[in-house]
Short mmCIF file of C-alpha atoms in Angstrom, two decimals:
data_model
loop_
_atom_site.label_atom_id
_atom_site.label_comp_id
_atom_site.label_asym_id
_atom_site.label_seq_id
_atom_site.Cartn_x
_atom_site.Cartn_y
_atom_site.Cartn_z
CA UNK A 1 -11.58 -29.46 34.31
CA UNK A 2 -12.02 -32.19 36.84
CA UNK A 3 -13.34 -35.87 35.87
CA UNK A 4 -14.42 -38.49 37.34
CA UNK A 5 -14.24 -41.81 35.06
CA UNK A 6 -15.58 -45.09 35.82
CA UNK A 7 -16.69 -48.81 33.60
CA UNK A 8 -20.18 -48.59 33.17
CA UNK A 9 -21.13 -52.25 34.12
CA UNK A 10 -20.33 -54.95 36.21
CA UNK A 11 -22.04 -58.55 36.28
CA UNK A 12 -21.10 -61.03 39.13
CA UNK A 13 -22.80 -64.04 40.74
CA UNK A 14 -24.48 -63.76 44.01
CA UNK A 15 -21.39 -64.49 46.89
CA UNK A 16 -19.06 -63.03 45.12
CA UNK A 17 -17.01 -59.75 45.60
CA UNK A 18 -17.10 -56.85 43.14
CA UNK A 19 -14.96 -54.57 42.29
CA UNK A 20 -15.73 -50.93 41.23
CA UNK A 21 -13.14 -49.15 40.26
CA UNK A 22 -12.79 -45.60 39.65
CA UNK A 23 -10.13 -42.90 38.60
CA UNK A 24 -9.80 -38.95 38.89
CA UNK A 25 -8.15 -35.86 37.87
CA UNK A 26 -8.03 -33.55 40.42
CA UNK A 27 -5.12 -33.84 42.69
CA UNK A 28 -6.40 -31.55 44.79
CA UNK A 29 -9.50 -33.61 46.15
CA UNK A 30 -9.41 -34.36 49.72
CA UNK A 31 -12.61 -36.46 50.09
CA UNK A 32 -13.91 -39.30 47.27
CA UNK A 33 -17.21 -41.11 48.04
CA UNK A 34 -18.78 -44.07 46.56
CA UNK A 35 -22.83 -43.34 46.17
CA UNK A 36 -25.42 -45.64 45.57
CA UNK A 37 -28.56 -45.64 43.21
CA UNK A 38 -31.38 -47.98 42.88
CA UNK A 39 -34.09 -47.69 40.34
CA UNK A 40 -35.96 -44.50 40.18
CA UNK A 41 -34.22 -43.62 44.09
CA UNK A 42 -32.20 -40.87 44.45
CA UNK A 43 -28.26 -41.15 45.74
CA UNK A 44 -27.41 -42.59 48.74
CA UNK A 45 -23.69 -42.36 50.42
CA UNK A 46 -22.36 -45.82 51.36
CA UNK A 47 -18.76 -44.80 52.33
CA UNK A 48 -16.05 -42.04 51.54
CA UNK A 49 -12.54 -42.00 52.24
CA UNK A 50 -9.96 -39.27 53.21
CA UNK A 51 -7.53 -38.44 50.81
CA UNK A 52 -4.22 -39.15 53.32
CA UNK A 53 -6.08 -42.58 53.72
CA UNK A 54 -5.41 -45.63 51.78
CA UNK A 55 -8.24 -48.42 52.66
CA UNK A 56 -11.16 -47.85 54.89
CA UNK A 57 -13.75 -51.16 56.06
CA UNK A 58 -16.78 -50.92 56.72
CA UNK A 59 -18.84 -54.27 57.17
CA UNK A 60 -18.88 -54.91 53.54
CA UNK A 61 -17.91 -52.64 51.93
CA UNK A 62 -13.67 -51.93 51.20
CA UNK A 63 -12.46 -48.60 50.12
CA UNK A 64 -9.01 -48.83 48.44
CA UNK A 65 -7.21 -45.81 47.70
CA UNK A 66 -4.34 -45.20 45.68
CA UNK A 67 -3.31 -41.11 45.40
CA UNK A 68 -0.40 -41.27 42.96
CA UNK A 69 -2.23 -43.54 40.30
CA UNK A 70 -5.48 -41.42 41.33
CA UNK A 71 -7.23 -44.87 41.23
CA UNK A 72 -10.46 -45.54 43.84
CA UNK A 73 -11.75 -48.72 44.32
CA UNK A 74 -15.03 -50.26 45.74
CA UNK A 75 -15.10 -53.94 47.21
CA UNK A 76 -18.43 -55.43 47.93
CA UNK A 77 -17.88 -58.94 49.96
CA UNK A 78 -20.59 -61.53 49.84
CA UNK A 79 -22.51 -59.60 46.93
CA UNK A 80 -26.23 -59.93 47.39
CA UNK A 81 -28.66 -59.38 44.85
CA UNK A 82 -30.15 -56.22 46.75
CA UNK A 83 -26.62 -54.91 45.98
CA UNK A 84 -27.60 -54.29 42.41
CA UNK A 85 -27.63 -51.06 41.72
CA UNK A 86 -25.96 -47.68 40.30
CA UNK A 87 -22.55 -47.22 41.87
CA UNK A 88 -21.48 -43.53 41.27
CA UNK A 89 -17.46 -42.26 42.38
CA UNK A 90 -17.16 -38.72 43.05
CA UNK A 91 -15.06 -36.40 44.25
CA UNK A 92 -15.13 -32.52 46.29
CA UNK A 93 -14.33 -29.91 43.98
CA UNK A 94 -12.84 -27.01 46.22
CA UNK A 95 -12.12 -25.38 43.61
CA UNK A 96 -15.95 -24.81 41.98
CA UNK A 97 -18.96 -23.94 43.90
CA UNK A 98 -18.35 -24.29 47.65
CA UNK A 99 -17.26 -27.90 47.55
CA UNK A 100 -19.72 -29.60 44.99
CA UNK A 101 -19.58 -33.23 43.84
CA UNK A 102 -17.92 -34.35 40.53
CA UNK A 103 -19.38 -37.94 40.04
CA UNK A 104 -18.08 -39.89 37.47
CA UNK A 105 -21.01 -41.84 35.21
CA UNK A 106 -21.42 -44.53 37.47
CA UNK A 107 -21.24 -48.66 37.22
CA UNK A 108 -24.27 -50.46 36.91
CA UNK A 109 -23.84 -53.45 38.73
CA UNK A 110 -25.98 -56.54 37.78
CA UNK A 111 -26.22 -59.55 40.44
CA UNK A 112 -27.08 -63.09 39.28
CA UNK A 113 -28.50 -65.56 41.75
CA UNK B 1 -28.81 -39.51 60.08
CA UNK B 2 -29.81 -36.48 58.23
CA UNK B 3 -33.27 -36.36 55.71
CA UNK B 4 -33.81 -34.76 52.69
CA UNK B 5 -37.15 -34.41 51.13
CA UNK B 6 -38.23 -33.58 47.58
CA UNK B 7 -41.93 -32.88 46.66
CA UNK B 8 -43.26 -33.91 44.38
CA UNK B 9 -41.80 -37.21 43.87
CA UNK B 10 -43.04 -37.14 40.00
CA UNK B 11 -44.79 -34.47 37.83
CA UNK B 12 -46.00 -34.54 34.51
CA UNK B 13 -46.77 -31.21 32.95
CA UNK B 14 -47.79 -29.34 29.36
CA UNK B 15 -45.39 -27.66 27.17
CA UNK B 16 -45.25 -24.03 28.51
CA UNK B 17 -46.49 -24.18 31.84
CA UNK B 18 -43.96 -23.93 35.31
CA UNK B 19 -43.31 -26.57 37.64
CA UNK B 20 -42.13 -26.25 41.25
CA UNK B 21 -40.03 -28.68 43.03
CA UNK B 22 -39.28 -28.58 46.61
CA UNK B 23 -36.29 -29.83 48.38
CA UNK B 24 -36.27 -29.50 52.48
CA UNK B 25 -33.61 -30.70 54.61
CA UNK B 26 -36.34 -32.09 57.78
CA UNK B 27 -33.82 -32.70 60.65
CA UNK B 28 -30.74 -30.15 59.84
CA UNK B 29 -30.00 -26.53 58.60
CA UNK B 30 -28.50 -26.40 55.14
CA UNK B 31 -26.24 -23.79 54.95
CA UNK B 32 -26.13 -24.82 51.25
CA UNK B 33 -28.04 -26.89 48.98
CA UNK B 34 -27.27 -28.07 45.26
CA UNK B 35 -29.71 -28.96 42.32
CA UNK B 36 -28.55 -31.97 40.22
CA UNK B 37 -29.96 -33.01 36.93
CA UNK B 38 -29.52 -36.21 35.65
CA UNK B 39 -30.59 -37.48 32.66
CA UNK B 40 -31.19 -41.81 31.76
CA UNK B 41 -28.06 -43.59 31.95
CA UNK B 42 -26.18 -40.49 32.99
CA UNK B 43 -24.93 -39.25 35.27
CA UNK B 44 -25.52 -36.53 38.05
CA UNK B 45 -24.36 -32.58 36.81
CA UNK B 46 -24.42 -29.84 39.06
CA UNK B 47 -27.15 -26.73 38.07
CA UNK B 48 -26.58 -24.64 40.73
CA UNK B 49 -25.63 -24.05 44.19
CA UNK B 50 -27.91 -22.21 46.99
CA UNK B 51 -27.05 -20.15 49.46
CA UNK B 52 -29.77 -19.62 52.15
CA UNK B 53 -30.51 -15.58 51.71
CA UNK B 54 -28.91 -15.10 48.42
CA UNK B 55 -28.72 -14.96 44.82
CA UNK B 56 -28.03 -19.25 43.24
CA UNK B 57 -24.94 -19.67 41.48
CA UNK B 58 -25.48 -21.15 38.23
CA UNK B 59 -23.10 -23.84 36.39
CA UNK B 60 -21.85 -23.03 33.30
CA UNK B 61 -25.19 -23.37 30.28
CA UNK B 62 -27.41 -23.43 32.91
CA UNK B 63 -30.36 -20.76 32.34
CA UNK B 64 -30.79 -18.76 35.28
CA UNK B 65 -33.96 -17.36 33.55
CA UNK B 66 -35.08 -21.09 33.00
CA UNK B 67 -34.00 -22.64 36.58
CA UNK B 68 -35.52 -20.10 38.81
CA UNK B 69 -33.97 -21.08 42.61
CA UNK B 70 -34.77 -19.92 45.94
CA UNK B 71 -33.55 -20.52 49.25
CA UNK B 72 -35.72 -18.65 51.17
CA UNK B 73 -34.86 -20.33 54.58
CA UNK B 74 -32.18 -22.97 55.85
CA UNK B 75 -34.63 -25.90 55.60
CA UNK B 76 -36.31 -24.82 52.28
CA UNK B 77 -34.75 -24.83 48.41
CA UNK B 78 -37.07 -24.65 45.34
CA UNK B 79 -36.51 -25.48 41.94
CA UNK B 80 -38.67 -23.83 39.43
CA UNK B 81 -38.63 -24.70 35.34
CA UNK B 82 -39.79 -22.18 34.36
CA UNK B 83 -41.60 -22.64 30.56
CA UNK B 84 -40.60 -26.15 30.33
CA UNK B 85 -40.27 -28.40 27.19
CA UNK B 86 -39.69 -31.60 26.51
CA UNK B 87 -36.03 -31.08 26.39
CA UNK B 88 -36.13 -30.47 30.46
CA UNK B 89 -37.79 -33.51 31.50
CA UNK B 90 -34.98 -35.64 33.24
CA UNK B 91 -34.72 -36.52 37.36
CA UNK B 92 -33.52 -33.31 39.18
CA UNK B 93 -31.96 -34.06 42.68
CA UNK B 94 -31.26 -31.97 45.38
CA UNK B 95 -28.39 -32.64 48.58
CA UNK B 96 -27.61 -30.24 51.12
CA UNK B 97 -25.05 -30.06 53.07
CA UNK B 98 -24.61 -29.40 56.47
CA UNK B 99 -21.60 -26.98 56.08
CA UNK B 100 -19.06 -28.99 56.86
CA UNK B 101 -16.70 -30.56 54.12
CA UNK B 102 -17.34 -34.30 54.63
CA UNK B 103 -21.24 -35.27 53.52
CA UNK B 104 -23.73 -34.17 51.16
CA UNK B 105 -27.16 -35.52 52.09
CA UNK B 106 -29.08 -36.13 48.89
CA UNK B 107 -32.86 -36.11 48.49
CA UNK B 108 -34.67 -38.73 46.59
CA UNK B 109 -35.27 -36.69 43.20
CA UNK B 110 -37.95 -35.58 41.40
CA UNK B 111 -38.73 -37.15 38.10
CA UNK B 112 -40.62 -34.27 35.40
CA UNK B 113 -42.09 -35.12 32.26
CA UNK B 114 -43.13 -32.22 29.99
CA UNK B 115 -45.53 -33.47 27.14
#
């Protein structure tokens, strides 16, 4: 079946950039999305990217996608220390339950001032 | 943007007994929502998916006898263990989804305890 594999942690110093990096099975996925979870919160979408895209900006935040190599990346610029957190990939799996999400284990990602 | 809301936010409960959780989209209609489980330093797998009007399809070795789900209306999910054990507390999250293919708006999970 489909999965969804990403490092589990990441430490970097405050100013920074990060990089979360993520890969996938399913050829078939049209939509990957980079989720965010702080302590005890539930999921919260930062950014997703189209699968005929290859980078997407936004402030921040830098999708990098590359289809053949099934390889997602996250860039965080100017990493705070509010940016620590759970990063979870995941992916839409047409072919299960009306388009659920196959998230991978997620990257905990550890800011020092 | 779009709200989901879970209720309660945390339960603790006996052995044995049932526990509801709620999961209400407030500013949207769901066509469908999902039920996540995720357990500590995991992360999130799909239960089930719910249809507004009919029957929740279950995930593989999910109890459908167990995860009782209802969707009686396109704002409203529930979520009930029923005859929980210890072995079921863990954070269950719900997302719905507005029918489209691009987002799934997540709620802010319940965490249950059964002692």
């Amino acid at each position: 079946g489909e999965d969804v594999e990403q490092s589990l942690f990441l430490s970097v110093r405050e100013g920074d950039s990060s990089v979360i990096n993520c890969t996938y099975t399913d050829s078939s996925s049209t939509y990957l999305y980079w989720y965010k979870q702080e302590p005890g919160a539930g999921l919260q979408l930062l950014t997703y990217i189209f699968s005929n895209m290859d980078m997407k900006q936004d402030q921040r935040l830098t999708v990098l996608l590359n289809k053949k190599d099934k390889h997602l990346s996250l860039r965080i610029a100017d990493t705070q220390t509010g940016d620590s957190a759970i990063y979870f990939c995941a992916e839409r799996d047409y072919g299960g339950s009306q388009g659920n999400l196959i998230f991978g284990k997620g990257t905990k990602l550890s800011v020092k001032p | 943007g779009a709200v989901v809301s879970q209720h309660p936010s945390w339960v603790i409960c006996k052995s044995g007994t049932s526990v509801k959780i709620e999961c209400r989209s407030l500013d949207f209609q769901a066509t469908t929502m999902f039920w996540y489980r995720q357990f500590p330093k995991q992360s999130l797998m799909l239960m089930a998916t719910s249809n507004e009007g009919s029957k929740a399809t279950y995930e593989q070795g999910v109890e459908k006898d167990k995860f009782l789900i209802n969707h009686a209306s396109l704002t409203l999910s529930t979520l009930t263990v029923t005859s929980a054990h210890p072995e079921d507390s863990s954070f269950y999250i719900c997302s719905a989804t507005l029918g489209g293919p691009y987002e799934q708006y997540f709620g802010p999970g319940t965490r249950l305890t059964v002692t």
